[in-house]
Structures are given as C-alpha cells and as structure tokens.
mmCIF file of C-alpha atoms in Angstrom:
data_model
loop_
_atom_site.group_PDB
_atom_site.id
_atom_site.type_symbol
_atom_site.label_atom_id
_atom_site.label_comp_id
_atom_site.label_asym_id
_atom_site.label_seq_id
_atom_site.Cartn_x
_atom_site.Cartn_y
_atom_site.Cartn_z
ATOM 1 C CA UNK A 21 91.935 78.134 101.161
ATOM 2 C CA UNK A 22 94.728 75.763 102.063
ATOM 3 C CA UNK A 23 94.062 74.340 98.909
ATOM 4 C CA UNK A 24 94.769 77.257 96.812
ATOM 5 C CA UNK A 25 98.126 79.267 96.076
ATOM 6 C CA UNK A 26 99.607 81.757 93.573
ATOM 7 C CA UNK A 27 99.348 79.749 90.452
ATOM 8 C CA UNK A 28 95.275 79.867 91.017
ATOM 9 C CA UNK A 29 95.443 83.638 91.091
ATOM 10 C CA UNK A 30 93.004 84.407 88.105
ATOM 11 C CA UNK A 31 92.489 80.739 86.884
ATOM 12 C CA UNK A 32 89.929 79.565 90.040
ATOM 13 C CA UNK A 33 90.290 82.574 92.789
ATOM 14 C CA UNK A 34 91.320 86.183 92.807
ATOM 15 C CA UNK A 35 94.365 87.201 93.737
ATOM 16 C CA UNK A 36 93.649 88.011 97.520
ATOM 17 C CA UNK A 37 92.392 84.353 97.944
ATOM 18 C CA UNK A 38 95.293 82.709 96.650
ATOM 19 C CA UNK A 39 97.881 84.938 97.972
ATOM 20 C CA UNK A 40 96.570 84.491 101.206
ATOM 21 C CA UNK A 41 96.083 80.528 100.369
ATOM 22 C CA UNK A 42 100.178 80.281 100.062
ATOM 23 C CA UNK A 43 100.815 82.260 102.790
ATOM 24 C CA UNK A 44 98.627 79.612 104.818
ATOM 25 C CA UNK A 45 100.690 76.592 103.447
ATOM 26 C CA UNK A 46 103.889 78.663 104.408
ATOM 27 C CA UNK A 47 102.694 79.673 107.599
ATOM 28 C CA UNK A 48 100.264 77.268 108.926
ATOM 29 C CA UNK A 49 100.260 78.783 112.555
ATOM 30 C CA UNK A 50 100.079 82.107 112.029
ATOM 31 C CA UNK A 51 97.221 82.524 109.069
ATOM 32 C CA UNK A 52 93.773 82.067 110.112
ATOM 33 C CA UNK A 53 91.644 79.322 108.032
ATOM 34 C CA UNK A 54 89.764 80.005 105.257
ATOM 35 C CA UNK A 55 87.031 79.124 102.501
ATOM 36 C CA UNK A 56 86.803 80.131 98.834
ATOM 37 C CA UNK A 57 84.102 80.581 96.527
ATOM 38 C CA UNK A 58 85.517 80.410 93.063
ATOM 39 C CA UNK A 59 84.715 82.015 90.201
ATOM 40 C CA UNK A 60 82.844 79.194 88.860
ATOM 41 C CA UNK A 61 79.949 79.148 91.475
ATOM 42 C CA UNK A 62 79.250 82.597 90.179
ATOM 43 C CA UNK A 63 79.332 81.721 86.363
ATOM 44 C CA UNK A 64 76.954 78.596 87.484
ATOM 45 C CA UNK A 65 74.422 81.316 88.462
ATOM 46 C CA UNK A 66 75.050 83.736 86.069
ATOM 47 C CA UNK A 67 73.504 81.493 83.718
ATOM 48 C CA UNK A 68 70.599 81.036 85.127
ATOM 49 C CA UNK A 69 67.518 82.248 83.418
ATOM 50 C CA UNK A 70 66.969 86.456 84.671
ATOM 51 C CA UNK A 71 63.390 87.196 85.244
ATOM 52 C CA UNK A 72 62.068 89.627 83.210
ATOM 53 C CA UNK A 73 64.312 89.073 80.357
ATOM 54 C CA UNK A 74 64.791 86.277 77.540
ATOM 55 C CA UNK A 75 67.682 85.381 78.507
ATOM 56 C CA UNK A 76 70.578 84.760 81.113
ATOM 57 C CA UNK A 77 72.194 87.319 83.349
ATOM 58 C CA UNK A 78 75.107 86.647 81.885
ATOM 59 C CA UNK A 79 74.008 87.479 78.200
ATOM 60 C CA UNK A 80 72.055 90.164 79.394
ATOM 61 C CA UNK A 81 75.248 91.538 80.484
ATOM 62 C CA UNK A 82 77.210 90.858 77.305
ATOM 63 C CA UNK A 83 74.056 91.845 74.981
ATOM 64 C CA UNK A 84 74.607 95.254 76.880
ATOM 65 C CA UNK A 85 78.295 95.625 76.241
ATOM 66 C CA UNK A 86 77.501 94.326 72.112
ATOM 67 C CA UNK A 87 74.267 97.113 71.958
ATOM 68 C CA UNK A 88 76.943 99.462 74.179
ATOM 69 C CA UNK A 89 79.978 98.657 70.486
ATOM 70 C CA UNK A 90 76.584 99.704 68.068
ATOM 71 C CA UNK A 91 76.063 102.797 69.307
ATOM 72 C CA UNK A 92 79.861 103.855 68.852
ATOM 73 C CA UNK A 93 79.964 102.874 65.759
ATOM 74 C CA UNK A 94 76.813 104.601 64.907
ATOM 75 C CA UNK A 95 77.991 107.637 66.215
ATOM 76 C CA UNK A 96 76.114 107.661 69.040
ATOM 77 C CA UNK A 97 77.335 110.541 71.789
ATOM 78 C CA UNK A 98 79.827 108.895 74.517
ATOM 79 C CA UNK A 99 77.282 110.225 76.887
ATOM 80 C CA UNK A 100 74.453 108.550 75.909
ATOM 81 C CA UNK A 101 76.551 105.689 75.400
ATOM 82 C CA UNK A 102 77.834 105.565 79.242
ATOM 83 C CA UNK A 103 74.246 106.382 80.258
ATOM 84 C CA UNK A 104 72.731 103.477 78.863
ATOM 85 C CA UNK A 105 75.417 101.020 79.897
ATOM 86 C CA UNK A 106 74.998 102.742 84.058
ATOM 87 C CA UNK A 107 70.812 101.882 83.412
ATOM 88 C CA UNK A 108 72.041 98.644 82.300
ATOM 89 C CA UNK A 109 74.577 97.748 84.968
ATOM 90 C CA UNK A 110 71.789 98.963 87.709
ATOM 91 C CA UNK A 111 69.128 96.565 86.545
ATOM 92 C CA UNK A 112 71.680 93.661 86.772
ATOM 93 C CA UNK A 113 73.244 94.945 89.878
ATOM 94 C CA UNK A 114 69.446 94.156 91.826
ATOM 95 C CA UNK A 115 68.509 90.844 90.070
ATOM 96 C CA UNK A 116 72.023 89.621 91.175
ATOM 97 C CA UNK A 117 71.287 90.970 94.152
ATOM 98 C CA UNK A 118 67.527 89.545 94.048
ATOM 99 C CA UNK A 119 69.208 86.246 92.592
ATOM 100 C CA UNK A 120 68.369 82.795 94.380
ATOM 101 C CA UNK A 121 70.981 80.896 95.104
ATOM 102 C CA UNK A 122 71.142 76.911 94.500
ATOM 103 C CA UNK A 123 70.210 74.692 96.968
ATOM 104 C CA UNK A 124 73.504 72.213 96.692
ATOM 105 C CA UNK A 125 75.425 75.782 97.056
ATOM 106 C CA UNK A 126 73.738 76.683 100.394
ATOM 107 C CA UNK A 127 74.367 72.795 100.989
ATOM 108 C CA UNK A 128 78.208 73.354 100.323
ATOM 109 C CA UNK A 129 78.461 76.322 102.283
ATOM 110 C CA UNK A 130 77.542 75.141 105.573
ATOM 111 C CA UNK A 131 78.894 72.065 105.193
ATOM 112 C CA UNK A 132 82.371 73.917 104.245
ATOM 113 C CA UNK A 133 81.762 76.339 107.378
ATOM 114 C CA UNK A 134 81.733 73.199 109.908
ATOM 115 C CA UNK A 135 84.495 71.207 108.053
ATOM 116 C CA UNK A 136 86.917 74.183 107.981
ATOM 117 C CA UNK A 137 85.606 76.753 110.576
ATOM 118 C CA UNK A 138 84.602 73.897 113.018
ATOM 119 C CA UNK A 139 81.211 75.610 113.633
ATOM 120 C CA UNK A 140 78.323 76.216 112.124
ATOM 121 C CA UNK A 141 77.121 79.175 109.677
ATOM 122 C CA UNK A 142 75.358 81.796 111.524
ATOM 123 C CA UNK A 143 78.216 81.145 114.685
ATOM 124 C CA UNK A 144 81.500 82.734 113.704
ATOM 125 C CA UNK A 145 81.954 85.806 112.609
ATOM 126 C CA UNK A 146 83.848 86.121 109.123
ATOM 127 C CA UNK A 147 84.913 88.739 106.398
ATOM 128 C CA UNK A 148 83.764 88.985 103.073
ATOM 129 C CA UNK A 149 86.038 89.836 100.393
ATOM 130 C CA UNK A 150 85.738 90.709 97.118
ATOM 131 C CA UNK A 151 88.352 88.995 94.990
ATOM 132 C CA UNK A 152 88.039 88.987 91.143
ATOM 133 C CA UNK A 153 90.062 88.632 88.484
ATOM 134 C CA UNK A 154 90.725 91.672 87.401
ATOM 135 C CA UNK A 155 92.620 93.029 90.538
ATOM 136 C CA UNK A 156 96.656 93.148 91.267
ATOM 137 C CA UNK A 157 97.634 93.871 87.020
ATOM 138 C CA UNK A 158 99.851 95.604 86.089
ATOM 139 C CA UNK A 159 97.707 98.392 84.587
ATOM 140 C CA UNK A 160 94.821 98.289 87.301
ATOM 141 C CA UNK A 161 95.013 97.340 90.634
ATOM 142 C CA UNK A 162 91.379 97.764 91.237
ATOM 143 C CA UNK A 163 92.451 97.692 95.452
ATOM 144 C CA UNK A 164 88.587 99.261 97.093
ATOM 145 C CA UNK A 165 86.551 98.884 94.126
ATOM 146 C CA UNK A 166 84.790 96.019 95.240
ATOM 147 C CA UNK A 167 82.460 95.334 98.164
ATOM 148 C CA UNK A 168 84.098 93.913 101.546
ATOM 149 C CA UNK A 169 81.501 93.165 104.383
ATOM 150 C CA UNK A 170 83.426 93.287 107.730
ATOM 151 C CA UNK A 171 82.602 90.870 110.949
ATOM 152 C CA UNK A 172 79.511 89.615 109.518
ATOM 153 C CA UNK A 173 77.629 86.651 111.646
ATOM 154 C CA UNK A 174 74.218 85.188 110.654
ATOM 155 C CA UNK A 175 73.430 83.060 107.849
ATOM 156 C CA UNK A 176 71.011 85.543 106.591
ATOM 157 C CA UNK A 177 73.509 88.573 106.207
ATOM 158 C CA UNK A 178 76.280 85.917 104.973
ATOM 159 C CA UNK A 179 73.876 84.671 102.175
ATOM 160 C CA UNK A 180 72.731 87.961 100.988
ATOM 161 C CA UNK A 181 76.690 89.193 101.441
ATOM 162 C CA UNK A 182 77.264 86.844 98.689
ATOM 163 C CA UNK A 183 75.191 88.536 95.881
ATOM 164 C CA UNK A 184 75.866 91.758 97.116
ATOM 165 C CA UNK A 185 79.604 90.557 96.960
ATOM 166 C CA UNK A 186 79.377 89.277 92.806
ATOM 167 C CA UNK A 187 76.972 92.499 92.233
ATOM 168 C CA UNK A 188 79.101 95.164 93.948
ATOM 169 C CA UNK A 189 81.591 94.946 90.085
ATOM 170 C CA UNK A 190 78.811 96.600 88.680
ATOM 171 C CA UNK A 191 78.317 99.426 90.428
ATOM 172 C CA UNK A 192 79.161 102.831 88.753
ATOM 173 C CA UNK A 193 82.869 103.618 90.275
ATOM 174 C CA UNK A 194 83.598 100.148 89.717
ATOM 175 C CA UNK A 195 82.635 99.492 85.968
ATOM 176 C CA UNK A 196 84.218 103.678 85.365
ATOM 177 C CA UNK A 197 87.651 102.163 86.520
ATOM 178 C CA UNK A 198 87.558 99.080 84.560
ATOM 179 C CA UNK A 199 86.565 100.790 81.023
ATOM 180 C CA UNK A 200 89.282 103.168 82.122
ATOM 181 C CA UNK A 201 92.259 100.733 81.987
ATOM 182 C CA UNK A 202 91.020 97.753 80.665
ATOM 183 C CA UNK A 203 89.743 96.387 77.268
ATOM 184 C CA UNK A 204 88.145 93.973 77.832
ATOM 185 C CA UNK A 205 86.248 95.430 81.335
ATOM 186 C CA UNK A 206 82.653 92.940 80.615
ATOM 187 C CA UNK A 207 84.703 89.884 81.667
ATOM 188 C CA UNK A 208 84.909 90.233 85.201
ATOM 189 C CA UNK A 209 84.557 86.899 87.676
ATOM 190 C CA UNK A 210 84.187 87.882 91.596
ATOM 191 C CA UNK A 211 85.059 85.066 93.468
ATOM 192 C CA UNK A 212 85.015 85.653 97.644
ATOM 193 C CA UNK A 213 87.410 84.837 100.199
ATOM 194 C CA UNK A 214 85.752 84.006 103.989
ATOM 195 C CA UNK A 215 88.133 84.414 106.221
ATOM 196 C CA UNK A 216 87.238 84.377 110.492
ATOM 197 C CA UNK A 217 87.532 87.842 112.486
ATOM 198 C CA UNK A 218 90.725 87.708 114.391
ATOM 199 C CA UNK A 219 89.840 90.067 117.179
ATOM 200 C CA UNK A 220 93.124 91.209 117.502
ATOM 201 C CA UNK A 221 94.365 93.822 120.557
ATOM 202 C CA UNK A 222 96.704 95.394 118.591
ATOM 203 C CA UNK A 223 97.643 95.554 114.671
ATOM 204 C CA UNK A 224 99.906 97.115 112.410
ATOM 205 C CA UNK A 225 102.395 96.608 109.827
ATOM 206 C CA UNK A 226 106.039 95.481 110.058
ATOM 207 C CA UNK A 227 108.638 96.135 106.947
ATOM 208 C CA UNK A 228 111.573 93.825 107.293
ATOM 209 C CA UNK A 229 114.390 96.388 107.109
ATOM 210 C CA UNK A 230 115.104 99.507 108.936
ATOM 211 C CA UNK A 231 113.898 102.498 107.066
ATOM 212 C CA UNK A 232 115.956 104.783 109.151
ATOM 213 C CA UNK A 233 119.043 103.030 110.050
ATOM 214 C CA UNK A 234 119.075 101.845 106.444
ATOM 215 C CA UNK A 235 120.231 98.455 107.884
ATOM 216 C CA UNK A 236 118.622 95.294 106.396
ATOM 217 C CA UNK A 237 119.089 93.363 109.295
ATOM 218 C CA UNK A 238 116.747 95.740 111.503
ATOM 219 C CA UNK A 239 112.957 95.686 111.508
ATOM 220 C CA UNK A 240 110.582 98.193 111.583
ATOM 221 C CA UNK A 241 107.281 98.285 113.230
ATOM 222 C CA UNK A 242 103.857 100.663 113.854
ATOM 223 C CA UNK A 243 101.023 99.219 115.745
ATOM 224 C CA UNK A 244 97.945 100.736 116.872
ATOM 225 C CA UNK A 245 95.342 98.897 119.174
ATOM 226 C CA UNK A 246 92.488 97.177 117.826
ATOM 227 C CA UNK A 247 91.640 95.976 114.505
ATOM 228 C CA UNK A 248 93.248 98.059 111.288
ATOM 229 C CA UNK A 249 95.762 99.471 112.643
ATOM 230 C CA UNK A 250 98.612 101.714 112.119
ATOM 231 C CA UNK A 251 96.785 102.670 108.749
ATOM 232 C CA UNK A 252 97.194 105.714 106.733
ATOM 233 C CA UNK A 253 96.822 108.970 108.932
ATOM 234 C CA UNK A 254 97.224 107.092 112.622
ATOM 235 C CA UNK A 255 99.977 108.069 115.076
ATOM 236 C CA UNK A 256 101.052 104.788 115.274
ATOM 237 C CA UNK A 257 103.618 103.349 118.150
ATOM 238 C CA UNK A 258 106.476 103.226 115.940
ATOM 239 C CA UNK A 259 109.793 100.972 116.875
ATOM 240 C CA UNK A 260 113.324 100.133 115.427
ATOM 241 C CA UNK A 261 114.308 96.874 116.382
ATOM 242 C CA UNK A 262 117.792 94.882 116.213
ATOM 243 C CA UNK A 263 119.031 91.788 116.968
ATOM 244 C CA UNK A 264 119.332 92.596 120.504
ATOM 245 C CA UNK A 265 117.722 95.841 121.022
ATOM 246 C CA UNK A 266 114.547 98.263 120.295
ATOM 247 C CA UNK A 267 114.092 102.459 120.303
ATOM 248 C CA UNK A 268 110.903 103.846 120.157
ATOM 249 C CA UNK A 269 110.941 105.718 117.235
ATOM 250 C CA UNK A 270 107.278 107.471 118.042
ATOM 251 C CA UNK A 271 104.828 106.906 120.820
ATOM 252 C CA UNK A 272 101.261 106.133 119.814
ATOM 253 C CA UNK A 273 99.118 108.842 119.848
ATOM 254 C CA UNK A 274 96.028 107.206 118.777
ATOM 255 C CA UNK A 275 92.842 107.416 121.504
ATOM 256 C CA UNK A 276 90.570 105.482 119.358
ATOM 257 C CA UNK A 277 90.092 101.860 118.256
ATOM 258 C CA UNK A 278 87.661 99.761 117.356
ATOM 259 C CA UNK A 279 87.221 95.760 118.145
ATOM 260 C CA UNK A 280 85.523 92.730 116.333
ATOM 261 C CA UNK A 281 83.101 91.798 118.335
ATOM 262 C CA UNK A 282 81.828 88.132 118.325
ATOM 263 C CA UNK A 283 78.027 89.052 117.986
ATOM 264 C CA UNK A 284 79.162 90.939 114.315
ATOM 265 C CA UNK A 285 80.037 94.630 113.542
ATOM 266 C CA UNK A 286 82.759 96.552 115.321
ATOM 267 C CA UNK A 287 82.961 98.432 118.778
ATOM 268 C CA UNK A 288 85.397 101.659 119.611
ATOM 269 C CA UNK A 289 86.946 101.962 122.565
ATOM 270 C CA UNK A 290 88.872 104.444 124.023
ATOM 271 C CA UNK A 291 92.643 104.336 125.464
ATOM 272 C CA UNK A 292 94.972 106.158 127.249
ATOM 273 C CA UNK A 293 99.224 106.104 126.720
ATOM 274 C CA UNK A 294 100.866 105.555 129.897
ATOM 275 C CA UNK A 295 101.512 101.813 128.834
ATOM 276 C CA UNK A 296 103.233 100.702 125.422
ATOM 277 C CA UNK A 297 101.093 99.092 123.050
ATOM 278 C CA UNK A 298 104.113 96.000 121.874
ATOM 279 C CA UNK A 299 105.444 93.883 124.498
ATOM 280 C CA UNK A 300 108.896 92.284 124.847
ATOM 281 C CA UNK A 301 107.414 88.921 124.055
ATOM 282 C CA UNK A 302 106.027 90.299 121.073
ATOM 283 C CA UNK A 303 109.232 91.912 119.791
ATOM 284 C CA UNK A 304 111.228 88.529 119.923
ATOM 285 C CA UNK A 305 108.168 86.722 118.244
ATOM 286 C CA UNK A 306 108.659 89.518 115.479
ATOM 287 C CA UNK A 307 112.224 88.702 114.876
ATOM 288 C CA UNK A 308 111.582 85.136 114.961
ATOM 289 C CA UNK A 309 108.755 85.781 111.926
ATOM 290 C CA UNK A 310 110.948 88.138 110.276
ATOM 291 C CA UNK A 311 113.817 85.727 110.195
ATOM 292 C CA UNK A 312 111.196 82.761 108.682
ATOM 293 C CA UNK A 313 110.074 84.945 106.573
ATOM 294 C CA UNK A 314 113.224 85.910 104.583
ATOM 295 C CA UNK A 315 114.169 82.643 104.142
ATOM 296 C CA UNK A 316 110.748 80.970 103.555
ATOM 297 C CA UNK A 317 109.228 82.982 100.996
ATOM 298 C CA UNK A 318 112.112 83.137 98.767
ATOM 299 C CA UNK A 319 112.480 79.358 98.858
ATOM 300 C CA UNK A 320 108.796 78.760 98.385
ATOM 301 C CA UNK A 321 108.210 81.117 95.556
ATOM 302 C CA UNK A 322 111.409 79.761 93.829
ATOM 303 C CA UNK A 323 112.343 83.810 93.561
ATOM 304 C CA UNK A 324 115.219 85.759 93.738
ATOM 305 C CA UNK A 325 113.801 88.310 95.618
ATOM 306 C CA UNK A 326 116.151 89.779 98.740
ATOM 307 C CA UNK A 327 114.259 92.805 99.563
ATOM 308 C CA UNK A 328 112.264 94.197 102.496
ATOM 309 C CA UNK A 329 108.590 93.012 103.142
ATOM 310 C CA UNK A 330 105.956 94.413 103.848
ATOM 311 C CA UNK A 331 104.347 92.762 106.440
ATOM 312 C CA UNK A 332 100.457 93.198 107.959
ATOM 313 C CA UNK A 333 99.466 91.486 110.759
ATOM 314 C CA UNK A 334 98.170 91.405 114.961
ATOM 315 C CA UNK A 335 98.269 90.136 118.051
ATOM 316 C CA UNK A 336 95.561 88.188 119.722
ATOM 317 C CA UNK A 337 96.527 87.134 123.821
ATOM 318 C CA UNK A 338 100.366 87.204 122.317
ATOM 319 C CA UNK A 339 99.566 85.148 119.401
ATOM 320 C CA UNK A 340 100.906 86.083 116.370
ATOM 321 C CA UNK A 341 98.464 86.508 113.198
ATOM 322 C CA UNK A 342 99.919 87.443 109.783
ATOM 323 C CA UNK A 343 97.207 89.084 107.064
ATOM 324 C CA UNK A 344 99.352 89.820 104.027
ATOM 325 C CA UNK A 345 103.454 89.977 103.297
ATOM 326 C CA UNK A 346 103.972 91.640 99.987
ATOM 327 C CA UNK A 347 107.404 92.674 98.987
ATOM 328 C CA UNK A 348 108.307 96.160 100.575
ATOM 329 C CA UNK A 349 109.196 99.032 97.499
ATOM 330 C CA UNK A 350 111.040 101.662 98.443
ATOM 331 C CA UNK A 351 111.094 104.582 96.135
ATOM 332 C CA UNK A 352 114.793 104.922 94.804
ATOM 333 C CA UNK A 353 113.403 107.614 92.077
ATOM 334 C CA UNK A 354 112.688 109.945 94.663
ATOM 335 C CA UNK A 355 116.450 109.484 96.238
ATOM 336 C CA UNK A 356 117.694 110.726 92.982
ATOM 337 C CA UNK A 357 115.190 113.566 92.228
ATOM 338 C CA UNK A 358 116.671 116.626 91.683
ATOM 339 C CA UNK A 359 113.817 118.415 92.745
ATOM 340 C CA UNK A 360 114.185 116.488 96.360
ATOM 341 C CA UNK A 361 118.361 116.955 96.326
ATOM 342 C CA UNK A 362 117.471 121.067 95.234
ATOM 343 C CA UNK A 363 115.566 121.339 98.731
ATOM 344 C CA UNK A 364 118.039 118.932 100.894
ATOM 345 C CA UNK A 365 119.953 121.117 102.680
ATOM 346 C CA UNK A 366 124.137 120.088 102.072
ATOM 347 C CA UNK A 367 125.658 120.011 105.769
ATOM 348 C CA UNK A 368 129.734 119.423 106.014
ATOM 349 C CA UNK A 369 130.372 117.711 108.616
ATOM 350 C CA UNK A 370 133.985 118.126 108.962
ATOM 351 C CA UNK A 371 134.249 121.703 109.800
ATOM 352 C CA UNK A 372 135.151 123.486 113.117
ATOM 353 C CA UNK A 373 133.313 126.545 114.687
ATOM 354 C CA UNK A 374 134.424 128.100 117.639
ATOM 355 C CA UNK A 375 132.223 128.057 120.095
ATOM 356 C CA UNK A 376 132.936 132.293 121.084
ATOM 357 C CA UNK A 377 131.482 132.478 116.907
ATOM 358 C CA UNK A 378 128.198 134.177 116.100
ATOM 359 C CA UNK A 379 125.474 132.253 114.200
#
C-alpha cells in the first residue's frame, strides 16, 4: 500500500486503496500497513479457462453482455432481457467463487503478509475491502455495493474472501446500480485492499472546523467506544475544541459497542457513562493532527483546497489511528433555501421588554 497513491486510483487499485496508500506516505505513524491486490491478479484469473463452458470467465461475461445488446435490438422485452443477464451473472458469481486460485498467487500472498504484516497468514486479523474501479465518479459512487469481510483470521476464510471479494460485483443490487448510471457497467475490475484490525477503544469522526461556532480554527469531534463509531444514528460524545479549551457539546449516550477481537469476528460489550469517552491527552493529540493535516494535505496534493476535513479515525492505548480524511462539504444550498429561511424564525435582538410585560 505504501507503494500506491492517488494517481493509481483506477489505473492499478481502486480508489479506497490508493487513497488510503497516500494517506500512509503522508502519515506514516498514524495509518496502519497495508497490502493490495490489483486489478490485474483478477484479470490473470479471469482468463482462465471456466469449466463447463468454451471459453474464459471473462468472455463468458462479455458474450453475456453482447447476447444481453441482441435481444434489445430484437425487441426482446426489458424483462426478459434483465432476467437472462441476473441467470447469467449467478452462474459466474459461483465459478468465481468456485475458482482456483494460482499457486505463485497463494505464493505472493503469504510471502506479502510476512514482509508487510510481519506475521504470517492465518495470524493477524485483517479487513477485506472491495475496491474497484468503478467507485468514487462523479455519477456513481457505488459506496456498499461491494462485499467487505470484517476481522477475518485464517488462511482458509482469507483465501475464499478473495473470490467472494471479485464475485460480490455481480450480484443483483450491484450489477442494478451499475446499468443504472453507467454505460459501460461489464467493465468492472475489483481489486482488494488488506488492511490489519486496529482494535481501537474508541472511534469516531473529527471535521476540522467548528460547525457551531462557525470558527475555522475550532475542531469538532463525536466518538463512540469501540470499533465504528459515532456512525449514523449513535449518540455520540460530541466536543468543541479550541486552541486552549473544549465544551461538551453532547454526552454519549451509546450502551453498546462492539470490539475486534484477535481470534476474528467482533464482540459487544456493554458500558456505562459516568466517565468521558476522550481524554485530555487525546484532545491535544487531535489538535496536533488537525494542525498537520491542514498544512500537509494541501502541500502534498499540490491543491488549493482550504476547507474543513472530514476526518475518521480511533484510539488504540492513546495512539492515534487515522482511516480516511476526505474534504468536509458543508451544504451552503440549504443556508440559502427559502423553504429553510420560510421556517427560521426572525428574532431582533435589539429590542427591550419590560420585565412587568405579559408574554
């Protein structure tokens, strides 16, 4: 992964893979290691020979797509046309699924676990993630479409993770989105990102402004404990933090939270909320990151950018892990809605009431 960056971003890797590769170079101490399967390995067995068919998988799949053009222009009823391509997609779904992979690949693999993991495969616990090329556009984001196979630990499951990693494109929702928004949806290249499970005690997101001061110099933070947190829906510990100073915006209010577990899979726990979830060591770590990351990226990415970030990332025993910084949008539309202004109540602020009036 340190290899990678965003100029690879549809060319060898996804863009999660090298996104995250950048960030690594950027941030060497804070982003965990990891290893990418491009989207060549999964061409090389594409075209191997499918059983049961006279071909590869690969022109099985494009001699579905070709029948798939035939039967619109014949006329044929978008139905039936959707229905066949579904039968199609499930048969090549299992062989990849089914599909042996090469020996020197396997070879590779755990060679690349020990080199860059320090460990063998089958020891540490990683994520899978699916990364292809046809994520991040500006038409289709394709964020969840994909398989991701969380805190995953013998070489068994991380071999057969693989195919079920380059099959999961094919599955119904999937394909439905991409013949949605794209036209050209058959040429689609998983490649995977392995990254280590952080175990993390707490998590959450941090956006480099302060949404309710309106100050750019502030930071704002949610965490929850465990892994995932402060997601959609979670009464996250919410702060505002300055240079010198932090309020407590909202306590946590979350009693549930899982862990990563080094034996694979997660664990919940329960908590209680006598005890804040961020520390004061943490908070000056976050304004230290903050303040690297304003200047960093910028210079790095040779942009122009000034905005907030969005920020995801945990603590492990005080350490500091970052996950993903992606530039922070705010929606300005909705400031100047006149829907939103109809409903905002108009105060004035400069006038007097006695205090012997009725309201």
């Amino acid at each position: 992964m340190r290899t990678v960056n965003a100029k690879d971003s549809g060319k060898l890797c996804g863009p999660k893979a090298a996104n995250l590769g950048q960030l690594k170079q950027m941030f060497p101490d804070q982003v965990v290691e990891g290893l990418v399967i491009p989207f060549g390995i999964f061409k090389t067995h594409m075209d191997q020979k499918m059983p049961n068919t006279d071909g590869t998988y690969w022109e099985f799949l494009n001699a579905m797509f070709a029948k798939a053009t035939s039967m619109r222009t014949d006329a044929k009823d978008e139905k039936l046309v959707e229905e066949y391509q579904l039968q199609q997609l499930s048969k090549l779904r299992q062989a990849i699924i089914n599909m042996p992979l090469s020996d020197s690949f396997i070879e590779q693999l755990k060679s690349q676990f020990i080199s860059i993991f320090g460990q063998k495969i089958g020891s540490v616990p990683v994520f899978l993630r699916s990364d292809t090329n046809m994520e991040d556009l500006k038409e289709f984001t394709g964020a969840g479409l994909n398989l991701t196979l969380f805190n995953i630990v013998s070489e068994n499951t991380i071999i057969e993770g693989i195919k079920k990693v380059w099959a999961s494109p094919y599955t119904e929702r999937s394909f439905k989105w991409r013949q949605k928004y794209l036209s050209n949806p058959e040429n689609v290249y998983p490649s995977i990102l392995i990254i280590p499970s952080v175990d993390v005690d707490y998590s959450g997101v941090m956006i480099t402004k302060g949404i309710n001061s309106g100050n750019d110099e502030d930071l704002t933070i949610a965490f929850s404990k465990g892994a995932g947190g402060a997601v959609d829906g979670q009464a996250a510990e919410t702060r505002l933090i300055t240079a010198s100073t932090t309020k407590l915006l909202a306590p946590s209010r979350e009693k549930h939270y899982i862990r990563l577990p080094k034996t694979g899979g997660t664990k919940e726990y329960y908590t209680t909320f006598e005890t804040p979830i961020v520390n004061s060591k943490n908070i000056d770590q976050l304004r230290t990151i903050a303040t690297k990351i304003k200047k960093t990226i910028p210079k790095q990415t040779d942009t122009q950018y000034k905005g907030a970030y969005d920020v995801e990332l945990g603590f492990k025993d005080d350490k500091l892990w970052l996950f993903q910084i992606r530039p922070f949008v705010e929606n300005k539309k909705a400031l100047s809605s006149s829907y939103l202004l109809s409903i905002t109540p108009k105060i004035e602020y400069s006038t007097k009431l006695s205090l012997t009036t009725k309201l």
